[in-house]
Short mmCIF file of C-alpha atoms and ligand atoms in Angstrom, two decimals:
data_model
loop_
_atom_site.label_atom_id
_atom_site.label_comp_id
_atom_site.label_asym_id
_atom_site.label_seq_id
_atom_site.Cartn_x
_atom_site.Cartn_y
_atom_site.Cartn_z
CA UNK A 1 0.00 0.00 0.00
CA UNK A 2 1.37 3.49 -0.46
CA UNK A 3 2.56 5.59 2.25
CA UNK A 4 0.62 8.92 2.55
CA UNK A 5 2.47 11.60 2.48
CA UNK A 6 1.46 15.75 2.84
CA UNK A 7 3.55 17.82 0.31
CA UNK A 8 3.09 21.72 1.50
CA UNK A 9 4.93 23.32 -1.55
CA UNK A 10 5.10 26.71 0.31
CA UNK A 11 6.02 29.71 -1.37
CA UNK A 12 9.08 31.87 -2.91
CA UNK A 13 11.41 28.97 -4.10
CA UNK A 14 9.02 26.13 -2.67
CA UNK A 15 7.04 25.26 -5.42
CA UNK A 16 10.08 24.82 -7.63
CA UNK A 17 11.92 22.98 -5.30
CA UNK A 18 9.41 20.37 -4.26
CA UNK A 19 8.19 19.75 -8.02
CA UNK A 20 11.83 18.74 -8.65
CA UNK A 21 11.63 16.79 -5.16
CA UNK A 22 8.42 15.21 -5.88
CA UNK A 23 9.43 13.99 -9.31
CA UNK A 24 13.14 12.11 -8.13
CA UNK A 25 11.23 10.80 -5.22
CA UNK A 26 8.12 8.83 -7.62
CA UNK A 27 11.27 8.18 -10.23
CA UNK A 28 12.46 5.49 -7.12
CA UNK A 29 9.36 3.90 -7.93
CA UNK A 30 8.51 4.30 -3.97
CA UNK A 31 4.41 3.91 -3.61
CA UNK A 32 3.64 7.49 -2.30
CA UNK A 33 0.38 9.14 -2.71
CA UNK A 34 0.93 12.92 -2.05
CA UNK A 35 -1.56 14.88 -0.23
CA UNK A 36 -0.69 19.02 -1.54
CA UNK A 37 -2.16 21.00 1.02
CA UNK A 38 -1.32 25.17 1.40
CA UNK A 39 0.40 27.05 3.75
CA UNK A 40 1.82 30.82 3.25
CA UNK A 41 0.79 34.47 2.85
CA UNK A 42 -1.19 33.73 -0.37
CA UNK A 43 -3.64 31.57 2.07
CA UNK A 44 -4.18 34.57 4.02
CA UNK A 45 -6.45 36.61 2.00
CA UNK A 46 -8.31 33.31 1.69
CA UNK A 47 -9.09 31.92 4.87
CA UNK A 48 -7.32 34.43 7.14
CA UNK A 49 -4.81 32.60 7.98
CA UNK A 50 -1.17 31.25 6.47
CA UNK A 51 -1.47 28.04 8.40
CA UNK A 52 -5.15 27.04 7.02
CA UNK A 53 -7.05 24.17 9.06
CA UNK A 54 -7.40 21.77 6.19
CA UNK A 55 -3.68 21.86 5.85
CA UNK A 56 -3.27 21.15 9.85
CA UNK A 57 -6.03 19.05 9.80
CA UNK A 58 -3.74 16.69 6.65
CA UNK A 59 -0.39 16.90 8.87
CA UNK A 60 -2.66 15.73 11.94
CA UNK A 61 -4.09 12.66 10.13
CA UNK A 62 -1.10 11.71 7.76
CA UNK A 63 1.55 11.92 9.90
CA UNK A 64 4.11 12.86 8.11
CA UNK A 65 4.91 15.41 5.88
CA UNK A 66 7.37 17.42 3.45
CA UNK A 67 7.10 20.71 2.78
CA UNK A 68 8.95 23.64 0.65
CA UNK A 69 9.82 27.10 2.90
CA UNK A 70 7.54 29.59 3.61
CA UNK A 71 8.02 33.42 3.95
CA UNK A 72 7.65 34.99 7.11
CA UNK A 73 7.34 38.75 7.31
CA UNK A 74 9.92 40.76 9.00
CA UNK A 75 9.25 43.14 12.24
CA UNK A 76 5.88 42.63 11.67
CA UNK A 77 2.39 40.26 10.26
CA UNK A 78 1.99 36.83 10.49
CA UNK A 79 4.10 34.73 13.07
CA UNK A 80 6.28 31.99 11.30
CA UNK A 81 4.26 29.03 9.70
CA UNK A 82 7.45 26.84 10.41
CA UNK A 83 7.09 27.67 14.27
CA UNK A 84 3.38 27.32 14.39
CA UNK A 85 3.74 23.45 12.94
CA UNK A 86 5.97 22.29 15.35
CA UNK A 87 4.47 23.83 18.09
CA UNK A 88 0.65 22.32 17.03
CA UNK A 89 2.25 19.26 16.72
CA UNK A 90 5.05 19.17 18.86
CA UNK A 91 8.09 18.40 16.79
CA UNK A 92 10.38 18.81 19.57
CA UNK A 93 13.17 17.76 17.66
CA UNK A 94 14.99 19.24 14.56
CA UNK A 95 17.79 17.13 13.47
CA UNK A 96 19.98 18.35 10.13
CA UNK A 97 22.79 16.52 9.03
CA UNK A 98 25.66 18.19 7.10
CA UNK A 99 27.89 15.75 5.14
CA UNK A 100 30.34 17.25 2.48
CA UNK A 101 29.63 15.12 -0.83
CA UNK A 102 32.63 15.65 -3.61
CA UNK A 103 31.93 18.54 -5.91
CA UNK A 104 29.61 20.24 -3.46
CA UNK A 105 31.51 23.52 -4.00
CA UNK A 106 32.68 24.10 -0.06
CA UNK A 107 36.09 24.90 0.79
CA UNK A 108 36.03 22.26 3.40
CA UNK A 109 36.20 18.21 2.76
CA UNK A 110 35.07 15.30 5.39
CA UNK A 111 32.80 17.10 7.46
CA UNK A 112 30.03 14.64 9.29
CA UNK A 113 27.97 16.70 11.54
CA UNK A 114 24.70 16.47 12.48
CA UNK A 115 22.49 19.35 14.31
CA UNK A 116 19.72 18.08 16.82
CA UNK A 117 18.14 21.80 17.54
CA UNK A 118 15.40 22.10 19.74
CA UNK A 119 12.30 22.92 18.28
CA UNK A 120 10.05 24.06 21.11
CA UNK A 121 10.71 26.53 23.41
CA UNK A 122 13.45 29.23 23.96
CA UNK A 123 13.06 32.64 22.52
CA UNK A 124 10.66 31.03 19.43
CA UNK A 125 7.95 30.25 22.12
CA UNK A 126 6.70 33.74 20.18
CA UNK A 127 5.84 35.21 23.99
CA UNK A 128 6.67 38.82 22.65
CA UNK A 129 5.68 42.00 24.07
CA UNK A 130 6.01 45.28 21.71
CA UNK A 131 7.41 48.40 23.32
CA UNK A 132 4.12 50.51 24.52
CA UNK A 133 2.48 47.21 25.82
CA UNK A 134 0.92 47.48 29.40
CA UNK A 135 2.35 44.38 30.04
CA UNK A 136 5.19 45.29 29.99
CA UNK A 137 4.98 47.66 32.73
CA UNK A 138 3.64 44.80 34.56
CA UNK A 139 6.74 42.65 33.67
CA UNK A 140 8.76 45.46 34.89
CA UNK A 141 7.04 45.77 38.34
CA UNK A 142 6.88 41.93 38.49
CA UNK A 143 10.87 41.89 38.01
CA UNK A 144 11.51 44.65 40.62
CA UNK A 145 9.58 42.86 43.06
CA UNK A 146 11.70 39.80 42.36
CA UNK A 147 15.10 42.15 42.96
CA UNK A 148 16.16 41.81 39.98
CA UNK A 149 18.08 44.61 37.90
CA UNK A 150 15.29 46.13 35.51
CA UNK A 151 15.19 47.42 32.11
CA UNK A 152 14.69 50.47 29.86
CA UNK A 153 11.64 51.90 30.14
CA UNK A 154 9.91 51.82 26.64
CA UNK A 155 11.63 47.94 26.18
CA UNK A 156 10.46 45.76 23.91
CA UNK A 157 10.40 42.01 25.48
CA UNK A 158 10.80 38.46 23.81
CA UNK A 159 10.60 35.94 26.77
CA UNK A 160 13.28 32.88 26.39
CA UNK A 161 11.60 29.92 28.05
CA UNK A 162 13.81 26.58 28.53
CA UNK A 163 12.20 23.86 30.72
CA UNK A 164 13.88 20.72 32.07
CA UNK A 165 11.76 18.59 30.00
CA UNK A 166 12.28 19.84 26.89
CA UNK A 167 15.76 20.16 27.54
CA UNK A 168 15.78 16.12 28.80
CA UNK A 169 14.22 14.72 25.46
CA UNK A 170 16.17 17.07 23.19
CA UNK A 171 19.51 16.05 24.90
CA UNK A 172 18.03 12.51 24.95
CA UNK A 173 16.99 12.40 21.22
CA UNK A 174 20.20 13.78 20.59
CA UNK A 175 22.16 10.65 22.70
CA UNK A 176 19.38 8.17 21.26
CA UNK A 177 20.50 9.46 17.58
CA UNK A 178 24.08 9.27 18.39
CA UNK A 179 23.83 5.68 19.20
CA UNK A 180 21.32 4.56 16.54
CA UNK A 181 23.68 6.03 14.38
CA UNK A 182 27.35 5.06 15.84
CA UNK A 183 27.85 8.23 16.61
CA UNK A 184 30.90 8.84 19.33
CA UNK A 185 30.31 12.01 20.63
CA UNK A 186 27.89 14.42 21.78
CA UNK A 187 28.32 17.90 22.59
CA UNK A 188 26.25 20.49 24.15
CA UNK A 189 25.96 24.28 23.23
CA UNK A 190 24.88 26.85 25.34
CA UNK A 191 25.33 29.98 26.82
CA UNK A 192 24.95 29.21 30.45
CA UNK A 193 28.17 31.76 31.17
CA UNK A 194 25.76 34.18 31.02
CA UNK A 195 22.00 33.07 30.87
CA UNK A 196 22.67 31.02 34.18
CA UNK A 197 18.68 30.24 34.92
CA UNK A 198 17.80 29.14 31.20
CA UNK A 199 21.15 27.82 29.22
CA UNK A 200 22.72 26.96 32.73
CA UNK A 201 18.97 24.49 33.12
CA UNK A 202 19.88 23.16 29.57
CA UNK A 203 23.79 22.53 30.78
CA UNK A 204 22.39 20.53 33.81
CA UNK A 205 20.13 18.16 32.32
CA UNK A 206 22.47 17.68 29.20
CA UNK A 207 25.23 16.83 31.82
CA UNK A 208 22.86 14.92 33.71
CA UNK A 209 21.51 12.82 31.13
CA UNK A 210 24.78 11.88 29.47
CA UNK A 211 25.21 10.07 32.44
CA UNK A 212 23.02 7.74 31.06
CA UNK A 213 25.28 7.40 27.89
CA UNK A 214 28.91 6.17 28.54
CA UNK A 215 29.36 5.07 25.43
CA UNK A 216 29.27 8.13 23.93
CA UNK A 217 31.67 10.95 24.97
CA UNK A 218 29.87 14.09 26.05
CA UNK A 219 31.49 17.71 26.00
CA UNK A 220 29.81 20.85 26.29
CA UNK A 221 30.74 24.29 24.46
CA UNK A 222 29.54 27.62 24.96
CA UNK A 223 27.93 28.89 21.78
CA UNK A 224 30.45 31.72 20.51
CA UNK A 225 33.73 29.46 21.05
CA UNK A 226 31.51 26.04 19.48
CA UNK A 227 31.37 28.70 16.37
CA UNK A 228 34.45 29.45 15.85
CA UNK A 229 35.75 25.60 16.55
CA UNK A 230 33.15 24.56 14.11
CA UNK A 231 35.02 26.58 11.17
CA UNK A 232 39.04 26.21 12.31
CA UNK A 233 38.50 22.30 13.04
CA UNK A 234 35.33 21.02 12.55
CA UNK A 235 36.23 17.48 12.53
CA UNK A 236 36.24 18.08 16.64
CA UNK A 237 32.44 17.90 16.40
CA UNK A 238 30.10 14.85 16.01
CA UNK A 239 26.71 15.53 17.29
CA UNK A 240 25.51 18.61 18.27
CA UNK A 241 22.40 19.75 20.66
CA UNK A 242 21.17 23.21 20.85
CA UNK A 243 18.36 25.08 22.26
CA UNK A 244 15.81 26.68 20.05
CA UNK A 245 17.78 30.19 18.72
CA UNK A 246 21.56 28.84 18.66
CA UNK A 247 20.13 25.77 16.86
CA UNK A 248 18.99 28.18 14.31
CA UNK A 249 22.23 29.83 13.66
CA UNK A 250 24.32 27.28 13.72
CA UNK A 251 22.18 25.16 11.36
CA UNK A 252 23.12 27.75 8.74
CA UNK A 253 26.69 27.78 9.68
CA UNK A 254 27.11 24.19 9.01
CA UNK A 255 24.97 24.64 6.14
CA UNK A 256 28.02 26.83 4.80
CA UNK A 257 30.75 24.00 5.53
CA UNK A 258 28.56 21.51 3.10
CA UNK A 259 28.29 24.15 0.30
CA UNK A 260 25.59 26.12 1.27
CA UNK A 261 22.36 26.76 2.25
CA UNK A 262 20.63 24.52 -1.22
CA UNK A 263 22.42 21.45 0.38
CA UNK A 264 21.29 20.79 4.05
CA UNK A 265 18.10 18.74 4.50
CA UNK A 266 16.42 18.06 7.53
CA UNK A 267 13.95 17.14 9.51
CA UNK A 268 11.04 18.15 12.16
CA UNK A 269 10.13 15.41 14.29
CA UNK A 270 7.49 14.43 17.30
CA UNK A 271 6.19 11.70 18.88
CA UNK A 272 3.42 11.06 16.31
CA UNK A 273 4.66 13.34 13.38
CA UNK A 274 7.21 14.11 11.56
CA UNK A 275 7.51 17.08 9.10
CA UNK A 276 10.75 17.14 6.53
CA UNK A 277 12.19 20.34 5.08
CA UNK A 278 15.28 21.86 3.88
CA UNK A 279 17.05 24.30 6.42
CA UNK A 280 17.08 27.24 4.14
CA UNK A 281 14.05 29.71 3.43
CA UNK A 282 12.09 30.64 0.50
CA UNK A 283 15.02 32.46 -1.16
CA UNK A 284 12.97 35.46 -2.57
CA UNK A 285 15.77 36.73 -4.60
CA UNK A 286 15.75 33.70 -7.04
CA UNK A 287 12.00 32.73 -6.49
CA UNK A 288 10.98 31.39 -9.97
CA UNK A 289 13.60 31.90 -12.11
CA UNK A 290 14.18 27.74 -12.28
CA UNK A 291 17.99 28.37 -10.76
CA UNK A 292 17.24 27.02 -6.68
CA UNK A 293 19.33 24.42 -5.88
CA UNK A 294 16.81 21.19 -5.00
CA UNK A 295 19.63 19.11 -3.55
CA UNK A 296 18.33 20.01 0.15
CA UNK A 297 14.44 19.75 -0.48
CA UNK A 298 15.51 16.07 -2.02
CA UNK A 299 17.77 15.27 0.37
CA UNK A 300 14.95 16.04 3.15
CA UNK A 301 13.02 13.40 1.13
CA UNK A 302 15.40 11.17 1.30
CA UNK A 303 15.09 11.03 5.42
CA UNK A 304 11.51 10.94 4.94
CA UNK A 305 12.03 7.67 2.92
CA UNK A 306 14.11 6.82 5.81
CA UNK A 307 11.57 7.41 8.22
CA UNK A 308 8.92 5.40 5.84
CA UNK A 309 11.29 2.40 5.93
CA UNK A 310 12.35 2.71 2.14
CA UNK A 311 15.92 2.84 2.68
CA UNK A 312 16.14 1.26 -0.39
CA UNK A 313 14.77 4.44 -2.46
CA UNK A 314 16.56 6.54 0.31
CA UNK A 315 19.86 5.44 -0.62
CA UNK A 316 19.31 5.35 -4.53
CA UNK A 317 19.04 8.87 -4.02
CA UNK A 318 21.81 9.87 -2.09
CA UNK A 319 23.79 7.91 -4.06
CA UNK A 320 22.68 9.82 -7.65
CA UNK A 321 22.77 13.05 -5.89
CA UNK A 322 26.02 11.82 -5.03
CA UNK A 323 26.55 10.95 -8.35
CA UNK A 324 25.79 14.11 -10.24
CA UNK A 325 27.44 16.67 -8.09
CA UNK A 326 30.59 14.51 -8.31
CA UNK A 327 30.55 14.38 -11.99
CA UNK A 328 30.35 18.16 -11.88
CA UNK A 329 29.01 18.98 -15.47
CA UNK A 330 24.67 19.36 -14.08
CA UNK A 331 24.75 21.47 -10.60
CA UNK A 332 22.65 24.76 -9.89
CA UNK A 333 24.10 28.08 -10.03
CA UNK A 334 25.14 28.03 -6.13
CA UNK A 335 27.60 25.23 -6.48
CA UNK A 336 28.67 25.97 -9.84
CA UNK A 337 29.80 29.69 -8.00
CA UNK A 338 31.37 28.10 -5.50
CA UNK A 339 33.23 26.00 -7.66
CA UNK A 340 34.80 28.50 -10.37
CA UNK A 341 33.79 31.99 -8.84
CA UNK A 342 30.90 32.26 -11.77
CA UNK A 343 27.71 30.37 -12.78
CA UNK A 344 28.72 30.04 -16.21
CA UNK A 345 27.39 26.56 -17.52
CA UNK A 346 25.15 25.63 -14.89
CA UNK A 347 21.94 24.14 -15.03
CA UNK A 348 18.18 25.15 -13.84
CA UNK A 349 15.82 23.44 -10.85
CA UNK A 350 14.69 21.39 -13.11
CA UNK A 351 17.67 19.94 -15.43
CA UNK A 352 19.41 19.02 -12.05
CA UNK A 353 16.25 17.04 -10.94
CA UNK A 354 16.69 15.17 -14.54
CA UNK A 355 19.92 14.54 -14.01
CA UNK A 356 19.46 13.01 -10.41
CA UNK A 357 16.58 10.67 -12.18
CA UNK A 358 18.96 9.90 -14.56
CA UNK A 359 21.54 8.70 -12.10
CA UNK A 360 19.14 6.81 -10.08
CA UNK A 361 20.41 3.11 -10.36
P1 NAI B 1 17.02 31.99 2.76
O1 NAI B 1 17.51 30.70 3.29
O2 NAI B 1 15.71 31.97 2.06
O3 NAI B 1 18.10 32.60 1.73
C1 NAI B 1 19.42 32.97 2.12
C2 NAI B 1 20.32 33.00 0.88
O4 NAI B 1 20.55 31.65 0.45
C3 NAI B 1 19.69 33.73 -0.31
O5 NAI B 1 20.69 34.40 -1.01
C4 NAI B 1 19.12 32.61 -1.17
O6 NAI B 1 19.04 32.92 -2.54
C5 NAI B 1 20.10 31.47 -0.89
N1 NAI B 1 19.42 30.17 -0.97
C6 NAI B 1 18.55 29.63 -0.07
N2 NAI B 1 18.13 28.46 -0.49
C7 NAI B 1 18.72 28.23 -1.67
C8 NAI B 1 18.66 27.16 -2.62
N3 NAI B 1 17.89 26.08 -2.40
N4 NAI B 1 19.39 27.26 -3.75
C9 NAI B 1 20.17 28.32 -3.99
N5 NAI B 1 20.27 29.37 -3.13
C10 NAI B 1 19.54 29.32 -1.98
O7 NAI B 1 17.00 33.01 3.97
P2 NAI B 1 16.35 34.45 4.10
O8 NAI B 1 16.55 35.21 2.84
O9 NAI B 1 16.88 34.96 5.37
O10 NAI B 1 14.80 34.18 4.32
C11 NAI B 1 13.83 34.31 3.29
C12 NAI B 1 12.48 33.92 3.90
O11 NAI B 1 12.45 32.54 4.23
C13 NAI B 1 12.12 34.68 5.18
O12 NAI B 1 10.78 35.08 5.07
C14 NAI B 1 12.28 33.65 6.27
O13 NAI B 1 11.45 33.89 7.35
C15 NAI B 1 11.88 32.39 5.53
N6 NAI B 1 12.44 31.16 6.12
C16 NAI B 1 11.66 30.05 6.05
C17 NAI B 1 12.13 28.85 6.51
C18 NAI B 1 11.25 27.66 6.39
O14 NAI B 1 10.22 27.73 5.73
N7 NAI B 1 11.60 26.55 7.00
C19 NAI B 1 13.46 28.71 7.12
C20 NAI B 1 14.24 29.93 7.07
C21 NAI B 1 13.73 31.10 6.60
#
């Protein structure tokens, strides 16, 4: 029986991206019936909403999901359609590997990394209070009367939750996924130097539940050094667990070490759902002009395969992906950049999705 499987194609480079997705992932011959169901600004003059309940209502009953980036606005309008489908279905975890593949066009070789960022809380929990607020007088009397040292009036406020339980199952997803994985090492980034109550809570219970874990080696880093160890010797790092916002940042930065933003999949998961989706964003600068690199989007498919048991399809198309940016004559503009400093002779969204069906075996 086919799996069922939601494909949101989101907006900016979405569309284009997941087309070229969709197409290697039915070439495999995997049994997939795709569900397309909305999600973006366009939605909003329709139903009022960027996140419409159909489209929940799909991820709810499916399961699982794939979907292309959507925009959020800047400063201001809608909250983040990313953040509100983890949070309605609680994909705590957010794990992104980064493996160099030959001809990916990054200065760096042999990196293995993989990014388990937390998905939940921290300063995404979108518990925001705009400058001019009454509450945040309140907040401001409320920290007084605590004793501690106040702020500006006229301060805007994000609040940065962390809780010991979604610190335990990040850390522990992260250990679980090291070991599933023969993985060796673990390490833990923070900031608890100087947020002692929220990264110092994170530090505890990662320390705390490594116990658990002697086979694998545990180390924790606070966020600013782990960056700058992550470019000068990044073979130092294995695994990696963040909270919410560093997760984020660091994501990218890794992203950078494979060749860029167009090649790091990943993927949202929960207890009873899973949603897949490249790190990057919607990339409005090169939305349809057929140049976005794919290579994450399919890449994110192939850990859905994964997590639909066809490893067999999975690993057909890592290995043509593989394949075609090794042979070097069919990548996207990105890596052909990279490579020789120009995108002279490279090829569009789609010809690179041909030439991955092509090199399926
Ligand atoms: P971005 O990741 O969309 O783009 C950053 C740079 O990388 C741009 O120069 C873009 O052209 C390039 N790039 C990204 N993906 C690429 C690809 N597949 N191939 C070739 N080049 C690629 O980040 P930006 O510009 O900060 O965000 C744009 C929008 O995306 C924002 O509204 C943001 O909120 C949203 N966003 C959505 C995400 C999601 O849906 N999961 C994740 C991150 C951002």
């Amino acid at each position: 029986m086919a799996h069922e499987v939601v494909l949101i194609p989101g907006d900016g480079i979405g569309p284009e991206i997941t087309c070229a997705m969709r197409r290697v992932v039915d070439a495999t011959g995997a049994a997939i019936s795709w569900r397309v169901e909305p999600a973006g600004a366009a939605q909003v003059e329709r139903c009022g909403t960027p996140l419409p309940p159909e489209t929940l209502d799909a991820v709810r009953s499916v399961g699982v999901a794939i979907k292309g980036p959507v925009t959020t606005p800047v400063g201001t309008g809608f909250r983040s359609v990313n953040v509100a489908l983890r949070q309605a279905f609680d994909l705590y975890a957010c794990v992104r590997p980064c493996r160099s593949l030959p001809g990916d066009g990054s200065r760096y070789r042999d990196i293995d990394l993989v990014i388990v960022r937390e998905n939940t809380e921290d300063l995404y929990a979108g518990i925001e209070f705009e400058a001019g607020d009454p509450a945040v007088d309140e907040l401001a009397r409320l920290v007084e009367r605590a004793g501690a040292k106040g702020f500006r009036p006229g301060s805007a406020i994000s609040i940065k939750p962390i809780s010991e339980e979604g610190s335990r199952r990040i850390v522990t997803h992260a250990f679980e996924y090291a070991r599933a994985c023969g993985r060796h090492k673990v390490t833990a980034v923070h900031k608890a130097n100087i947020m002692k109550a929220t990264d110092g809570l994170f530090l505890r219970v990662a320390r705390e539940v490594a116990g658990s874990y002697p086979d694998i080696a545990f180390e924790d880093k606070i966020v600013d050094a782990c960056c700058m160890g992550l470019v000068t010797d990044p073979a130092a790092f294995d695994v990696l667990v963040l909270p919410n916002l560093y997760g984020d940042i660091v994501s990218d930065l890794c992203a950078g070490l494979v060749g860029g933003l167009g090649m790091a999949p990943g993927a949202n998961i929960g207890d009873g759902c899973a949603v897949f989706e490249a790190t990057h964003g919607s990339a409005p600068d090169i939305a349809g002009k057929d140049i976005a690199n794919p290579t994450a989007e399919i890449l994110s498919a192939a850990m859905m395969l994964d997590h639909l048991g066809e490893y067999e399809a999975a690993a057909r198309i890592r290995a043509a992906v593989g394949s075609v940016l090794a042979a070097g004559e069919q990548v996207t503009a990105d890596v052909r950049r990279a490579q020789t400093g120009s995108a002279t002779g490279a090829v569009g969204t789609r010809a690179f999705a041909d030439a991955v069906i092509s090199h399926l075996g």
